[in-house]
mmCIF file of C-alpha atoms in Angstrom:
data_model
loop_
_atom_site.group_PDB
_atom_site.id
_atom_site.type_symbol
_atom_site.label_atom_id
_atom_site.label_comp_id
_atom_site.label_asym_id
_atom_site.label_seq_id
_atom_site.Cartn_x
_atom_site.Cartn_y
_atom_site.Cartn_z
ATOM 1 C CA MET F 1 -32.177 -45.361 -31.175
ATOM 2 C CA ASN F 2 -35.458 -46.683 -31.521
ATOM 3 C CA PHE F 3 -38.123 -45.361 -34.308
ATOM 4 C CA LEU F 4 -39.613 -43.010 -31.329
ATOM 5 C CA GLN F 5 -36.307 -42.095 -30.303
ATOM 6 C CA GLU F 6 -35.650 -40.639 -34.037
ATOM 7 C CA GLU F 7 -38.977 -39.527 -33.765
ATOM 8 C CA ILE F 8 -38.336 -37.278 -31.046
ATOM 9 C CA ILE F 9 -35.098 -36.184 -32.268
ATOM 10 C CA LYS F 10 -37.009 -35.015 -35.345
ATOM 11 C CA LYS F 11 -39.383 -33.355 -34.342
ATOM 12 C CA ALA F 12 -40.019 -32.299 -30.650
ATOM 13 C CA ARG F 13 -38.562 -29.121 -28.555
ATOM 14 C CA VAL F 14 -36.822 -28.649 -25.382
ATOM 15 C CA LEU F 15 -39.557 -25.637 -23.848
ATOM 16 C CA ASN F 16 -37.848 -25.929 -20.119
ATOM 17 C CA GLU F 17 -35.660 -28.471 -17.961
ATOM 18 C CA ASP F 18 -38.958 -29.748 -17.465
ATOM 19 C CA VAL F 19 -40.611 -30.070 -20.087
ATOM 20 C CA LEU F 20 -40.170 -31.770 -23.776
ATOM 21 C CA LYS F 21 -42.827 -30.184 -26.361
ATOM 22 C CA VAL F 22 -44.218 -33.157 -28.551
ATOM 23 C CA ASP F 23 -47.649 -31.733 -29.679
ATOM 24 C CA SER F 24 -46.659 -32.290 -33.506
ATOM 25 C CA PHE F 25 -47.141 -35.981 -33.204
ATOM 26 C CA LEU F 26 -48.214 -37.312 -29.396
ATOM 27 C CA ASN F 27 -50.333 -34.966 -27.755
ATOM 28 C CA HIS F 28 -52.249 -32.669 -30.274
ATOM 29 C CA GLN F 29 -51.704 -33.277 -33.992
ATOM 30 C CA VAL F 30 -50.963 -37.244 -33.039
ATOM 31 C CA ASP F 31 -49.210 -39.056 -36.470
ATOM 32 C CA PRO F 32 -51.280 -42.675 -36.302
ATOM 33 C CA SER F 33 -47.740 -44.316 -38.097
ATOM 34 C CA ILE F 34 -46.382 -43.637 -35.269
ATOM 35 C CA MET F 35 -48.632 -44.225 -32.562
ATOM 36 C CA SER F 36 -49.442 -47.426 -34.303
ATOM 37 C CA LYS F 37 -46.200 -48.142 -33.738
ATOM 38 C CA ILE F 38 -45.873 -47.744 -30.234
ATOM 39 C CA GLY F 39 -49.313 -49.696 -29.943
ATOM 40 C CA LYS F 40 -47.624 -53.106 -31.805
ATOM 41 C CA SER F 41 -44.005 -52.183 -29.369
ATOM 42 C CA PHE F 42 -46.131 -52.538 -26.051
ATOM 43 C CA ALA F 43 -48.463 -56.091 -27.210
ATOM 44 C CA GLU F 44 -44.649 -57.189 -28.169
ATOM 45 C CA HIS F 45 -43.488 -56.401 -24.870
ATOM 46 C CA PHE F 46 -46.205 -57.564 -22.682
ATOM 47 C CA LYS F 47 -47.983 -60.789 -24.966
ATOM 48 C CA ASP F 48 -47.358 -63.127 -22.943
ATOM 49 C CA LYS F 49 -48.754 -61.494 -19.631
ATOM 50 C CA ALA F 50 -52.173 -63.054 -20.496
ATOM 51 C CA ILE F 51 -53.749 -59.026 -19.951
ATOM 52 C CA THR F 52 -57.379 -59.110 -20.797
ATOM 53 C CA LYS F 53 -57.796 -55.402 -20.309
ATOM 54 C CA VAL F 54 -55.880 -52.629 -21.269
ATOM 55 C CA ILE F 55 -55.826 -49.301 -19.078
ATOM 56 C CA THR F 56 -54.887 -45.558 -19.434
ATOM 57 C CA VAL F 57 -56.372 -42.249 -18.375
ATOM 58 C CA GLU F 58 -57.464 -39.119 -20.740
ATOM 59 C CA THR F 59 -56.158 -37.720 -23.052
ATOM 60 C CA SER F 60 -52.979 -38.361 -24.255
ATOM 61 C CA GLY F 61 -51.851 -42.045 -22.844
ATOM 62 C CA ILE F 62 -55.856 -42.459 -25.417
ATOM 63 C CA TYR F 63 -53.282 -42.716 -28.917
ATOM 64 C CA PRO F 64 -51.289 -44.990 -27.918
ATOM 65 C CA ALA F 65 -53.235 -47.598 -25.287
ATOM 66 C CA LEU F 66 -55.617 -47.764 -28.227
ATOM 67 C CA PHE F 67 -52.603 -49.447 -30.619
ATOM 68 C CA THR F 68 -51.616 -51.134 -27.757
ATOM 69 C CA ALA F 69 -55.250 -52.927 -27.507
ATOM 70 C CA GLN F 70 -56.320 -53.522 -30.627
ATOM 71 C CA GLU F 71 -52.510 -55.029 -31.181
ATOM 72 C CA LEU F 72 -53.334 -58.075 -28.230
ATOM 73 C CA GLY F 73 -57.317 -58.004 -28.952
ATOM 74 C CA VAL F 74 -58.386 -56.238 -25.886
ATOM 75 C CA PRO F 75 -60.660 -54.146 -24.473
ATOM 76 C CA LEU F 76 -59.480 -50.267 -23.496
ATOM 77 C CA LEU F 77 -61.017 -48.764 -20.325
ATOM 78 C CA VAL F 78 -60.128 -44.253 -20.117
ATOM 79 C CA CYS F 79 -60.781 -43.012 -16.696
ATOM 80 C CA LYS F 80 -61.992 -40.216 -16.613
ATOM 81 C CA LYS F 81 -60.718 -36.567 -15.750
ATOM 82 C CA SER F 82 -63.947 -34.647 -13.595
ATOM 83 C CA ASN F 83 -64.090 -31.005 -11.987
ATOM 84 C CA SER F 84 -66.648 -32.315 -9.324
ATOM 85 C CA PHE F 85 -66.195 -35.492 -7.202
ATOM 86 C CA VAL F 86 -68.135 -38.171 -8.119
ATOM 87 C CA LEU F 87 -70.617 -39.452 -5.301
ATOM 88 C CA SER F 88 -71.793 -42.254 -7.425
ATOM 89 C CA GLN F 89 -72.019 -46.210 -6.273
ATOM 90 C CA ASP F 90 -71.226 -47.083 -10.088
ATOM 91 C CA TYR F 91 -67.609 -45.401 -10.197
ATOM 92 C CA TYR F 92 -64.197 -45.743 -8.553
ATOM 93 C CA CYS F 93 -62.645 -42.120 -7.889
ATOM 94 C CA THR F 94 -59.578 -41.544 -6.647
ATOM 95 C CA ASP F 95 -57.807 -37.576 -6.381
ATOM 96 C CA VAL F 96 -54.983 -36.840 -8.301
ATOM 97 C CA PHE F 97 -52.614 -33.901 -8.472
ATOM 98 C CA SER F 98 -51.790 -32.975 -11.547
ATOM 99 C CA PHE F 99 -48.158 -30.768 -11.619
ATOM 100 C CA THR F 100 -48.643 -29.994 -15.315
ATOM 101 C CA HIS F 101 -51.286 -28.239 -14.734
ATOM 102 C CA GLY F 102 -50.747 -26.761 -10.852
ATOM 103 C CA ASN F 103 -54.284 -28.993 -10.163
ATOM 104 C CA LEU F 104 -56.244 -31.678 -8.135
ATOM 105 C CA TYR F 105 -58.412 -33.681 -10.223
ATOM 106 C CA HIS F 106 -60.539 -36.819 -9.636
ATOM 107 C CA MET F 107 -59.793 -39.832 -11.688
ATOM 108 C CA ILE F 108 -62.853 -41.950 -12.277
ATOM 109 C CA ALA F 109 -63.588 -44.927 -13.976
ATOM 110 C CA SER F 110 -66.928 -47.243 -13.952
ATOM 111 C CA LYS F 111 -67.237 -50.498 -11.950
ATOM 112 C CA LYS F 112 -68.950 -52.559 -14.290
ATOM 113 C CA TYR F 113 -65.774 -52.395 -16.613
ATOM 114 C CA ILE F 114 -63.227 -53.851 -13.650
ATOM 115 C CA SER F 115 -63.188 -57.194 -12.686
ATOM 116 C CA ASP F 116 -61.680 -58.910 -9.881
ATOM 117 C CA ASP F 117 -60.870 -62.060 -13.092
ATOM 118 C CA ASP F 118 -58.898 -58.885 -14.774
ATOM 119 C CA ASN F 119 -55.478 -58.461 -15.607
ATOM 120 C CA PHE F 120 -54.336 -54.561 -16.464
ATOM 121 C CA LEU F 121 -51.800 -53.400 -18.654
ATOM 122 C CA ILE F 122 -51.340 -49.150 -17.854
ATOM 123 C CA ILE F 123 -50.223 -47.030 -20.756
ATOM 124 C CA ASP F 124 -49.577 -43.555 -20.775
ATOM 125 C CA ASP F 125 -47.980 -41.571 -23.370
ATOM 126 C CA PHE F 126 -45.197 -39.802 -19.857
ATOM 127 C CA LEU F 127 -43.922 -41.069 -16.900
ATOM 128 C CA ALA F 128 -42.844 -37.767 -14.837
ATOM 129 C CA THR F 129 -43.656 -37.360 -11.591
ATOM 130 C CA GLY F 130 -45.986 -40.629 -11.810
ATOM 131 C CA GLU F 131 -49.314 -39.001 -10.088
ATOM 132 C CA ALA F 132 -51.478 -40.059 -13.016
ATOM 133 C CA THR F 133 -49.739 -43.560 -13.372
ATOM 134 C CA LYS F 134 -50.524 -44.153 -9.235
ATOM 135 C CA GLY F 135 -53.944 -43.294 -9.661
ATOM 136 C CA ILE F 136 -54.873 -45.612 -11.871
ATOM 137 C CA VAL F 137 -53.241 -48.064 -9.833
ATOM 138 C CA THR F 138 -55.515 -46.719 -7.189
ATOM 139 C CA ILE F 139 -58.751 -47.445 -9.085
ATOM 140 C CA ILE F 140 -57.259 -50.823 -9.953
ATOM 141 C CA GLU F 141 -57.134 -51.709 -6.205
ATOM 142 C CA HIS F 142 -60.398 -50.644 -5.738
ATOM 143 C CA THR F 143 -60.508 -54.257 -6.547
ATOM 144 C CA ASN F 144 -58.815 -57.989 -6.671
ATOM 145 C CA ALA F 145 -57.893 -57.079 -10.580
ATOM 146 C CA LYS F 146 -54.418 -57.796 -10.740
ATOM 147 C CA ILE F 147 -52.202 -55.784 -13.050
ATOM 148 C CA ALA F 148 -49.197 -57.140 -15.259
ATOM 149 C CA GLY F 149 -47.531 -54.250 -16.203
ATOM 150 C CA VAL F 150 -46.786 -50.742 -17.781
ATOM 151 C CA GLY F 151 -46.218 -49.379 -20.624
ATOM 152 C CA ILE F 152 -44.997 -45.630 -21.136
ATOM 153 C CA CYS F 153 -44.038 -43.611 -24.438
ATOM 154 C CA ILE F 154 -41.370 -41.357 -22.454
ATOM 155 C CA GLU F 155 -39.540 -41.579 -18.975
ATOM 156 C CA LYS F 156 -38.215 -38.749 -18.161
ATOM 157 C CA THR F 157 -35.755 -40.747 -15.374
ATOM 158 C CA PHE F 158 -34.596 -37.255 -13.658
ATOM 159 C CA GLN F 159 -38.515 -37.400 -12.148
ATOM 160 C CA ASN F 160 -39.436 -38.888 -9.635
ATOM 161 C CA GLY F 161 -42.073 -41.650 -11.270
ATOM 162 C CA ARG F 162 -40.667 -45.080 -11.419
ATOM 163 C CA LYS F 163 -39.568 -44.677 -7.745
ATOM 164 C CA GLU F 164 -42.416 -44.088 -6.902
ATOM 165 C CA LEU F 165 -44.106 -46.481 -8.656
ATOM 166 C CA ASN F 166 -41.683 -49.358 -7.089
ATOM 167 C CA LYS F 167 -42.931 -47.963 -4.066
ATOM 168 C CA ILE F 168 -46.418 -48.916 -4.772
ATOM 169 C CA GLY F 169 -45.422 -52.201 -6.506
ATOM 170 C CA MET F 170 -45.013 -51.526 -9.439
ATOM 171 C CA LYS F 171 -41.899 -52.703 -10.985
ATOM 172 C CA ASN F 172 -42.728 -54.317 -14.003
ATOM 173 C CA ILE F 173 -42.700 -50.502 -16.272
ATOM 174 C CA TYR F 174 -41.644 -50.673 -19.703
ATOM 175 C CA SER F 175 -40.717 -47.510 -21.081
ATOM 176 C CA LEU F 176 -39.678 -46.504 -25.244
ATOM 177 C CA VAL F 177 -37.388 -43.555 -24.360
ATOM 178 C CA LYS F 178 -35.993 -42.683 -21.619
ATOM 179 C CA ILE F 179 -35.012 -39.265 -21.466
ATOM 180 C CA LYS F 180 -31.839 -38.758 -18.862
ATOM 181 C CA SER F 181 -31.555 -34.406 -18.527
ATOM 182 C CA LEU F 182 -33.861 -31.362 -20.552
ATOM 183 C CA ASN F 183 -31.287 -29.102 -19.206
ATOM 184 C CA ASN F 184 -29.501 -26.244 -21.018
ATOM 185 C CA ASN F 185 -32.544 -26.284 -23.823
ATOM 186 C CA THR F 186 -30.360 -29.960 -24.279
ATOM 187 C CA LEU F 187 -32.597 -33.281 -24.796
ATOM 188 C CA THR F 188 -30.059 -36.405 -23.167
ATOM 189 C CA PHE F 189 -31.219 -39.850 -23.701
ATOM 190 C CA GLU F 190 -30.287 -42.043 -20.942
ATOM 191 C CA MET D 1 -78.317 -53.381 -40.608
ATOM 192 C CA ASN D 2 -74.687 -52.330 -40.513
ATOM 193 C CA PHE D 3 -72.676 -53.821 -38.106
ATOM 194 C CA LEU D 4 -72.823 -49.995 -35.787
ATOM 195 C CA GLN D 5 -76.485 -50.743 -35.023
ATOM 196 C CA GLU D 6 -75.860 -54.015 -34.569
ATOM 197 C CA GLU D 7 -73.448 -53.227 -31.876
ATOM 198 C CA ILE D 8 -75.901 -50.928 -30.656
ATOM 199 C CA ILE D 9 -78.647 -53.793 -30.581
ATOM 200 C CA LYS D 10 -76.235 -55.557 -28.545
ATOM 201 C CA LYS D 11 -75.058 -53.394 -25.718
ATOM 202 C CA ALA D 12 -76.414 -49.911 -25.353
ATOM 203 C CA ARG D 13 -79.152 -48.793 -23.139
ATOM 204 C CA VAL D 14 -81.398 -45.898 -23.428
ATOM 205 C CA LEU D 15 -80.716 -44.000 -20.586
ATOM 206 C CA ASN D 16 -83.979 -41.716 -21.163
ATOM 207 C CA GLU D 17 -85.437 -39.772 -24.272
ATOM 208 C CA ASP D 18 -82.315 -37.914 -24.881
ATOM 209 C CA VAL D 19 -79.624 -40.372 -23.746
ATOM 210 C CA LEU D 20 -78.140 -43.591 -25.640
ATOM 211 C CA LYS D 21 -75.515 -45.036 -22.749
ATOM 212 C CA VAL D 22 -72.894 -46.319 -24.767
ATOM 213 C CA ASP D 23 -70.077 -46.734 -22.255
ATOM 214 C CA SER D 24 -69.555 -50.263 -22.508
ATOM 215 C CA PHE D 25 -67.703 -49.760 -26.060
ATOM 216 C CA LEU D 26 -67.610 -46.342 -27.440
ATOM 217 C CA ASN D 27 -66.496 -43.304 -24.959
ATOM 218 C CA HIS D 28 -65.819 -45.267 -21.589
ATOM 219 C CA GLN D 29 -64.357 -49.082 -22.423
ATOM 220 C CA VAL D 30 -63.426 -49.165 -25.668
ATOM 221 C CA ASP D 31 -63.490 -51.893 -28.245
ATOM 222 C CA PRO D 32 -61.020 -51.397 -30.993
ATOM 223 C CA SER D 33 -61.847 -54.259 -33.130
ATOM 224 C CA ILE D 34 -65.368 -51.282 -33.870
ATOM 225 C CA MET D 35 -63.002 -48.223 -33.268
ATOM 226 C CA SER D 36 -61.427 -49.435 -36.417
ATOM 227 C CA LYS D 37 -64.249 -50.658 -38.243
ATOM 228 C CA ILE D 38 -65.763 -47.002 -37.585
ATOM 229 C CA GLY D 39 -62.346 -46.035 -39.124
ATOM 230 C CA LYS D 40 -62.031 -47.468 -42.171
ATOM 231 C CA SER D 41 -66.070 -46.653 -43.410
ATOM 232 C CA PHE D 42 -65.261 -43.305 -42.940
ATOM 233 C CA ALA D 43 -61.711 -43.565 -44.606
ATOM 234 C CA GLU D 44 -63.755 -45.050 -47.579
ATOM 235 C CA HIS D 45 -66.593 -43.130 -47.452
ATOM 236 C CA PHE D 46 -64.353 -39.951 -47.883
ATOM 237 C CA LYS D 47 -61.269 -41.476 -49.238
ATOM 238 C CA ASP D 48 -61.986 -38.809 -52.798
ATOM 239 C CA LYS D 49 -62.052 -35.730 -51.175
ATOM 240 C CA ALA D 50 -58.431 -35.596 -50.920
ATOM 241 C CA ILE D 51 -58.456 -35.097 -47.198
ATOM 242 C CA THR D 52 -55.196 -33.651 -45.748
ATOM 243 C CA LYS D 53 -56.190 -33.772 -41.984
ATOM 244 C CA VAL D 54 -58.687 -35.997 -39.414
ATOM 245 C CA ILE D 55 -60.225 -33.359 -36.474
ATOM 246 C CA THR D 56 -61.923 -33.927 -33.638
ATOM 247 C CA VAL D 57 -62.582 -32.845 -30.123
ATOM 248 C CA GLU D 58 -61.734 -34.541 -26.981
ATOM 249 C CA THR D 59 -62.337 -37.220 -25.838
ATOM 250 C CA SER D 60 -64.952 -39.162 -27.101
ATOM 251 C CA GLY D 61 -64.606 -38.562 -30.645
ATOM 252 C CA ILE D 62 -60.695 -39.524 -31.018
ATOM 253 C CA TYR D 63 -61.498 -43.270 -30.379
ATOM 254 C CA PRO D 64 -62.871 -42.957 -34.590
ATOM 255 C CA ALA D 65 -60.497 -40.135 -35.186
ATOM 256 C CA LEU D 66 -57.555 -41.945 -34.927
ATOM 257 C CA PHE D 67 -58.295 -45.103 -36.719
ATOM 258 C CA THR D 68 -59.815 -42.899 -39.782
ATOM 259 C CA ALA D 69 -56.917 -41.325 -39.991
ATOM 260 C CA GLN D 70 -54.553 -44.096 -40.049
ATOM 261 C CA GLU D 71 -56.836 -45.193 -42.834
ATOM 262 C CA LEU D 72 -56.497 -42.473 -44.924
ATOM 263 C CA GLY D 73 -52.920 -41.923 -44.222
ATOM 264 C CA VAL D 74 -53.213 -38.555 -42.857
ATOM 265 C CA PRO D 75 -52.455 -36.776 -39.418
ATOM 266 C CA LEU D 76 -55.162 -36.217 -36.695
ATOM 267 C CA LEU D 77 -55.761 -33.422 -34.932
ATOM 268 C CA VAL D 78 -57.321 -32.882 -31.578
ATOM 269 C CA CYS D 79 -58.654 -29.957 -30.221
ATOM 270 C CA LYS D 80 -58.225 -29.595 -26.557
ATOM 271 C CA LYS D 81 -61.031 -28.346 -24.061
ATOM 272 C CA SER D 82 -59.678 -25.863 -21.599
ATOM 273 C CA ASN D 83 -61.170 -24.464 -18.568
ATOM 274 C CA SER D 84 -59.733 -20.674 -19.111
ATOM 275 C CA PHE D 85 -60.011 -18.807 -22.057
ATOM 276 C CA VAL D 86 -56.185 -19.687 -23.663
ATOM 277 C CA LEU D 87 -54.726 -15.811 -24.631
ATOM 278 C CA SER D 88 -52.152 -17.023 -26.583
ATOM 279 C CA GLN D 89 -50.962 -15.764 -29.908
ATOM 280 C CA ASP D 90 -49.763 -19.959 -30.659
ATOM 281 C CA TYR D 91 -54.467 -20.944 -30.465
ATOM 282 C CA TYR D 92 -57.551 -20.517 -32.214
ATOM 283 C CA CYS D 93 -59.413 -20.535 -29.423
ATOM 284 C CA THR D 94 -63.700 -20.859 -29.513
ATOM 285 C CA ASP D 95 -66.482 -20.793 -26.990
ATOM 286 C CA VAL D 96 -68.752 -24.019 -26.721
ATOM 287 C CA PHE D 97 -72.215 -24.905 -24.559
ATOM 288 C CA SER D 98 -72.057 -28.540 -23.990
ATOM 289 C CA PHE D 99 -75.610 -29.486 -23.541
ATOM 290 C CA THR D 100 -74.264 -32.744 -21.714
ATOM 291 C CA HIS D 101 -72.486 -31.116 -18.896
ATOM 292 C CA GLY D 102 -74.806 -28.021 -18.620
ATOM 293 C CA ASN D 103 -71.848 -25.500 -19.063
ATOM 294 C CA LEU D 104 -69.180 -23.190 -21.553
ATOM 295 C CA TYR D 105 -66.347 -24.516 -22.487
ATOM 296 C CA HIS D 106 -63.145 -23.147 -24.191
ATOM 297 C CA MET D 107 -62.267 -25.479 -27.480
ATOM 298 C CA ILE D 108 -58.191 -24.481 -28.651
ATOM 299 C CA ALA D 109 -56.015 -26.196 -31.626
ATOM 300 C CA SER D 110 -52.972 -24.831 -31.830
ATOM 301 C CA LYS D 111 -52.120 -22.395 -34.949
ATOM 302 C CA LYS D 112 -48.795 -24.415 -36.040
ATOM 303 C CA TYR D 113 -51.666 -27.670 -37.548
ATOM 304 C CA ILE D 114 -54.280 -25.934 -39.511
ATOM 305 C CA SER D 115 -52.649 -23.843 -42.680
ATOM 306 C CA ASP D 116 -54.609 -22.545 -45.486
ATOM 307 C CA ASP D 117 -53.658 -25.639 -47.793
ATOM 308 C CA ASP D 118 -55.546 -27.990 -45.124
ATOM 309 C CA ASN D 119 -58.674 -30.265 -46.335
ATOM 310 C CA PHE D 120 -60.434 -31.404 -42.850
ATOM 311 C CA LEU D 121 -62.367 -34.439 -42.481
ATOM 312 C CA ILE D 122 -64.220 -33.528 -39.068
ATOM 313 C CA ILE D 123 -64.856 -36.903 -37.643
ATOM 314 C CA ASP D 124 -67.502 -37.036 -34.024
ATOM 315 C CA ASP D 125 -68.921 -39.752 -31.899
ATOM 316 C CA PHE D 126 -72.702 -38.123 -31.873
ATOM 317 C CA LEU D 127 -74.272 -35.641 -33.663
ATOM 318 C CA ALA D 128 -77.360 -34.964 -31.112
ATOM 319 C CA THR D 129 -77.272 -29.841 -30.897
ATOM 320 C CA GLY D 130 -73.975 -30.358 -33.138
ATOM 321 C CA GLU D 131 -72.482 -27.419 -30.525
ATOM 322 C CA ALA D 132 -69.161 -29.259 -30.965
ATOM 323 C CA THR D 133 -68.905 -29.898 -34.180
ATOM 324 C CA LYS D 134 -70.043 -25.887 -34.900
ATOM 325 C CA GLY D 135 -67.003 -24.976 -32.596
ATOM 326 C CA ILE D 136 -64.537 -26.955 -34.417
ATOM 327 C CA VAL D 137 -66.458 -25.335 -37.726
ATOM 328 C CA THR D 138 -64.952 -22.184 -35.791
ATOM 329 C CA ILE D 139 -61.724 -22.958 -35.248
ATOM 330 C CA ILE D 140 -61.165 -23.949 -38.906
ATOM 331 C CA GLU D 141 -62.514 -20.454 -39.976
ATOM 332 C CA HIS D 142 -60.494 -18.502 -38.462
ATOM 333 C CA THR D 143 -57.473 -19.829 -41.924
ATOM 334 C CA ASN D 144 -58.950 -20.598 -45.298
ATOM 335 C CA ALA D 145 -58.115 -24.759 -44.974
ATOM 336 C CA LYS D 146 -61.553 -26.611 -46.141
ATOM 337 C CA ILE D 147 -63.365 -28.545 -44.661
ATOM 338 C CA ALA D 148 -64.443 -31.658 -46.325
ATOM 339 C CA GLY D 149 -67.204 -33.417 -44.367
ATOM 340 C CA VAL D 150 -67.945 -34.591 -41.455
ATOM 341 C CA GLY D 151 -68.499 -38.122 -39.971
ATOM 342 C CA ILE D 152 -70.170 -39.123 -37.726
ATOM 343 C CA CYS D 153 -70.543 -42.752 -36.069
ATOM 344 C CA ILE D 154 -74.860 -42.282 -34.306
ATOM 345 C CA GLU D 155 -76.510 -39.352 -35.232
ATOM 346 C CA LYS D 156 -79.743 -38.495 -32.937
ATOM 347 C CA THR D 157 -81.948 -36.955 -35.055
ATOM 348 C CA PHE D 158 -84.602 -36.261 -33.398
ATOM 349 C CA GLN D 159 -82.551 -33.434 -31.991
ATOM 350 C CA ASN D 160 -80.875 -30.321 -34.302
ATOM 351 C CA GLY D 161 -76.863 -30.922 -34.868
ATOM 352 C CA ARG D 162 -78.295 -31.726 -38.519
ATOM 353 C CA LYS D 163 -79.926 -28.491 -38.992
ATOM 354 C CA GLU D 164 -77.832 -26.469 -37.462
ATOM 355 C CA LEU D 165 -74.704 -27.901 -39.389
ATOM 356 C CA ASN D 166 -76.568 -27.027 -42.867
ATOM 357 C CA LYS D 167 -77.415 -23.450 -41.931
ATOM 358 C CA ILE D 168 -73.403 -22.865 -41.725
ATOM 359 C CA GLY D 169 -72.790 -24.363 -44.621
ATOM 360 C CA MET D 170 -71.523 -27.967 -43.635
ATOM 361 C CA LYS D 171 -73.521 -29.982 -46.113
ATOM 362 C CA ASN D 172 -71.229 -33.489 -46.060
ATOM 363 C CA ILE D 173 -72.265 -34.923 -42.924
ATOM 364 C CA TYR D 174 -72.583 -38.718 -43.080
ATOM 365 C CA SER D 175 -73.407 -40.632 -40.392
ATOM 366 C CA LEU D 176 -73.304 -44.198 -40.023
ATOM 367 C CA VAL D 177 -75.994 -44.357 -36.955
ATOM 368 C CA LYS D 178 -79.054 -42.429 -37.296
ATOM 369 C CA ILE D 179 -81.821 -42.436 -33.907
ATOM 370 C CA LYS D 180 -85.111 -40.981 -34.873
ATOM 371 C CA SER D 181 -86.359 -41.581 -31.216
ATOM 372 C CA LEU D 182 -85.011 -43.013 -28.225
ATOM 373 C CA ASN D 183 -89.160 -41.997 -26.583
ATOM 374 C CA ASN D 184 -90.602 -45.115 -24.345
ATOM 375 C CA ASN D 185 -87.357 -45.885 -22.890
ATOM 376 C CA THR D 186 -87.285 -47.827 -26.856
ATOM 377 C CA LEU D 187 -84.596 -47.407 -29.139
ATOM 378 C CA THR D 188 -85.510 -46.523 -32.536
ATOM 379 C CA PHE D 189 -83.586 -46.122 -36.008
ATOM 380 C CA GLU D 190 -84.595 -44.232 -39.115
#
């Protein structure tokens, strides 16, 4: 059992069969010492992949992504969520459906910070349906930049995320914690 | 001249007389080494204030706030922006006007993570009109928690923020960089 599983057992709460509440340390109140350990784990796992930039989408992906970028000694690019479609020549933009909020949002990133020479590491807090990660992939695919892999804090393996990412060619997905089920108010790890 | 002023001179761009563009290292693409230095500076300045928690509002305040919390060895609480007013008993909620986006948003924070014993350090990237910081103060004032001070990366002293915060009793405001003017496409520090 790794440190993140231990933290989840101590502090997370099963809200329903789809949602694990981790707002005491991961996405509302944030424990910097746990986030720093997560960043070190991702950096260690991907250290030989010649990553040039870490990328995530606001908001909760930022905490692990910032420490991962620090450890790897590379910049972090944070895709933004916009309510209005951005028709600026300066930005890449794609539509993403959020199952959490039941709405569509526009994910944007400045063209200036994605170059054909980049080799990205995608970091996010959760992998569930994979929509957010697919959005980031779509943003990067506007260019010839490469994607070395995906680092996920908590993967819900009972949802389709990994399968969806595999379909679009994302094979190198590293999850620190895999959750098999949240049924019957019970957390079951893989 | 400190490290942040040097970075601003090297990488920021005056967009107009109100806006300094710092999206290459501070709020879109993020340089973790600069953010870590900013966190160390705030932690050093407030180290004798018995801070129990750092607080900010999403999104750009998160980068300096996360490293400040790490340095101080305390949790970070990130207030969220919501499009709909949250009528849950579990959250404190206040309205904030964003001059940047020209709209009103609802700032929320879970009651669970603000206790009467807390002594908060507020961190944000910019101090301009002070609306966002005032929103955080209002959230905390729902309780008997204390506010030890405010740490700001870049203060635009030609706007009203500091005066507005002084009016509501916030005197301990520490800005790493103060900008006097952005007129005539020229950046002038205090």
